Amino acid sequence: MLMPRCVPYQRVILATTSAQPSWRLKQTLLEYERYVRQIPNTERFAIVGMRLIPQPNRLLSFRDLAMRDGKFLAFAELDWAVQIIGQTLLAVLAEQQAQGRVITGLHCDITSCVVHPVDSAERHFVQATSNILARCFNAEQLEACD
């Protein structure tokens, strides 16, 4: 599987074959997930915002638009989290394909990403991103393409 390299303001394009039946979002979706869980002696923390935009082609694109103010986090920490979000997006698209639903014509903007320097971990961003995509990739939000 091709993994995107997430660089601020750089788009990564992936293509699918035209022989596969495909599905597309019916409308633009703006989703936000705050994954915060407190358990004894620790916290789990990840915040992810995504804008998913249907496209009139069979391409998939991904763009990192998360703000970087340099006050709370080092840029590398936020880049790491956005990389995880991109990998999770591709993994969920692969799961959808394995279930017989190839999703194409999709542009995804990461609109927000908040990392806690101590309490954030990869699995927290995977969970937050998976929650967003579960709400978006269902029968109510998708339509079959010609």
Coordinates of C-alpha atoms in Angstrom, one line a residue:
M1 CA 0.0 0.0 0.0
L2 CA 1.2 3.5 -0.9
M3 CA 1.7 5.6 2.2
P4 CA 1.5 9.4 1.8
R5 CA 4.2 11.7 3.0
C6 CA 2.4 14.5 4.7
V7 CA 4.0 17.9 4.2
P8 CA 2.1 21.1 5.0
Y9 CA 0.2 22.4 2.0
Q10 CA 1.4 19.5 -0.3
R11 CA -1.2 17.3 -2.0
V12 CA -0.7 13.6 -2.4
I13 CA -2.7 12.0 -5.3
L14 CA -3.6 8.4 -5.6
A15 CA -5.5 6.8 -8.5
T16 CA -7.8 3.8 -8.8
T17 CA -8.5 1.7 -11.8
S18 CA -11.6 2.6 -13.8
A19 CA -12.6 -1.1 -14.0
Q20 CA -13.6 -1.2 -10.3
P21 CA -17.2 -0.1 -9.3
S22 CA -16.8 2.9 -7.1
W23 CA -18.6 5.0 -4.5
R24 CA -18.4 8.7 -3.8
L25 CA -19.5 11.0 -1.1
K26 CA -22.8 12.7 -1.8
Q27 CA -21.7 16.1 -0.3
T28 CA -18.9 17.9 1.4
L29 CA -18.6 16.8 5.1
L30 CA -16.8 18.8 7.8
E31 CA -16.1 16.5 10.8
Y32 CA -14.4 17.0 14.1
E33 CA -13.4 14.3 16.6
R34 CA -12.1 15.0 20.1
Y35 CA -10.7 11.8 21.6
V36 CA -10.1 12.4 25.2
R37 CA -10.2 9.7 27.8
Q38 CA -9.1 9.9 31.4
I39 CA -8.1 6.8 33.2
P40 CA -6.2 6.5 36.5
N41 CA -2.7 8.0 36.3
T42 CA -2.9 8.9 32.6
E43 CA -4.9 10.6 29.8
R44 CA -5.5 9.8 26.2
F45 CA -5.7 12.8 23.9
A46 CA -6.1 13.5 20.2
I47 CA -8.2 16.1 18.3
V48 CA -8.7 15.8 14.6
G49 CA -10.7 17.9 12.1
M50 CA -11.3 16.9 8.5
R51 CA -13.1 18.3 5.5
L52 CA -14.0 15.5 3.0
I53 CA -14.9 16.9 -0.4
P54 CA -16.3 14.7 -3.3
Q55 CA -14.4 15.1 -6.5
P56 CA -15.7 14.6 -10.1
N57 CA -12.8 12.2 -10.9
R58 CA -11.4 8.9 -9.6
L59 CA -8.5 10.5 -7.8
L60 CA -7.9 10.6 -4.0
S61 CA -6.1 13.6 -2.6
F62 CA -4.9 14.6 0.9
R63 CA -3.8 17.9 2.1
D64 CA -2.5 19.1 5.5
L65 CA -4.0 22.5 6.5
A66 CA -3.6 22.1 10.2
M67 CA -2.5 25.3 11.9
R68 CA 1.1 25.5 13.2
D69 CA 1.7 28.3 15.6
G70 CA 4.9 27.0 17.1
K71 CA 3.9 27.9 20.6
F72 CA 2.5 24.6 22.1
L73 CA 4.2 22.1 19.8
A74 CA 7.3 21.6 17.8
F75 CA 6.4 21.3 14.1
A76 CA 7.7 17.8 14.0
E77 CA 5.2 16.6 16.5
L78 CA 2.3 17.9 14.5
D79 CA 3.7 16.5 11.3
W80 CA 3.9 13.1 13.0
A81 CA 0.2 13.2 14.0
V82 CA -0.8 14.3 10.5
Q83 CA 1.2 11.4 9.0
I84 CA -0.8 9.0 11.3
I85 CA -4.1 10.5 10.1
G86 CA -3.0 10.0 6.5
Q87 CA -2.0 6.4 7.1
T88 CA -5.3 5.8 8.9
L89 CA -7.3 7.3 6.0
L90 CA -5.6 4.9 3.5
A91 CA -6.1 1.9 5.9
V92 CA -9.8 2.7 6.2
L93 CA -10.1 3.1 2.4
A94 CA -8.4 -0.3 2.0
E95 CA -10.9 -1.8 4.5
Q96 CA -13.7 -0.4 2.5
Q97 CA -12.3 -1.9 -0.7
A98 CA -12.0 -5.3 1.0
Q99 CA -15.7 -5.0 1.8
G100 CA -16.5 -4.4 -1.9
R101 CA -16.8 -0.6 -1.6
V102 CA -14.1 1.3 -3.5
I103 CA -14.3 5.0 -2.6
T104 CA -13.0 7.3 -5.2
G105 CA -13.2 11.0 -6.1
L106 CA -12.3 12.1 -2.6
H107 CA -10.3 15.1 -1.4
C108 CA -9.5 15.2 2.3
D109 CA -8.2 18.4 4.1
I110 CA -6.9 18.0 7.6
T111 CA -8.3 21.2 9.1
S112 CA -7.2 20.8 12.7
C113 CA -4.9 18.5 14.6
V114 CA -4.1 18.9 18.3
V115 CA -1.3 16.9 19.9
H116 CA -0.6 16.8 23.6
P117 CA 3.2 16.5 24.2
V118 CA 2.8 13.8 26.9
D119 CA -0.7 12.2 26.5
S120 CA -1.0 11.8 22.8
A121 CA 0.0 8.5 21.1
E122 CA -0.4 7.0 17.7
R123 CA -3.4 4.9 18.6
H124 CA -5.3 7.9 19.8
F125 CA -5.1 9.6 16.4
V126 CA -5.9 6.3 14.7
Q127 CA -9.1 6.1 16.9
A128 CA -10.1 9.7 16.3
T129 CA -9.6 9.4 12.5
S130 CA -11.4 6.1 12.4
N131 CA -14.4 7.5 14.2
I132 CA -14.7 10.4 11.7
L133 CA -14.4 8.1 8.7
A134 CA -17.0 5.6 10.2
R135 CA -19.5 8.5 10.3
C136 CA -18.6 9.5 6.7
F137 CA -18.2 6.1 4.8
N138 CA -21.7 4.7 5.3
A139 CA -24.8 4.1 3.1
E140 CA -26.3 7.5 4.1
Q141 CA -23.3 9.5 3.0
L142 CA -22.2 7.5 -0.1
E143 CA -23.6 7.0 -3.6
A144 CA -22.6 4.6 -6.4
C145 CA -20.7 6.1 -9.3
D146 CA -21.1 5.3 -13.0

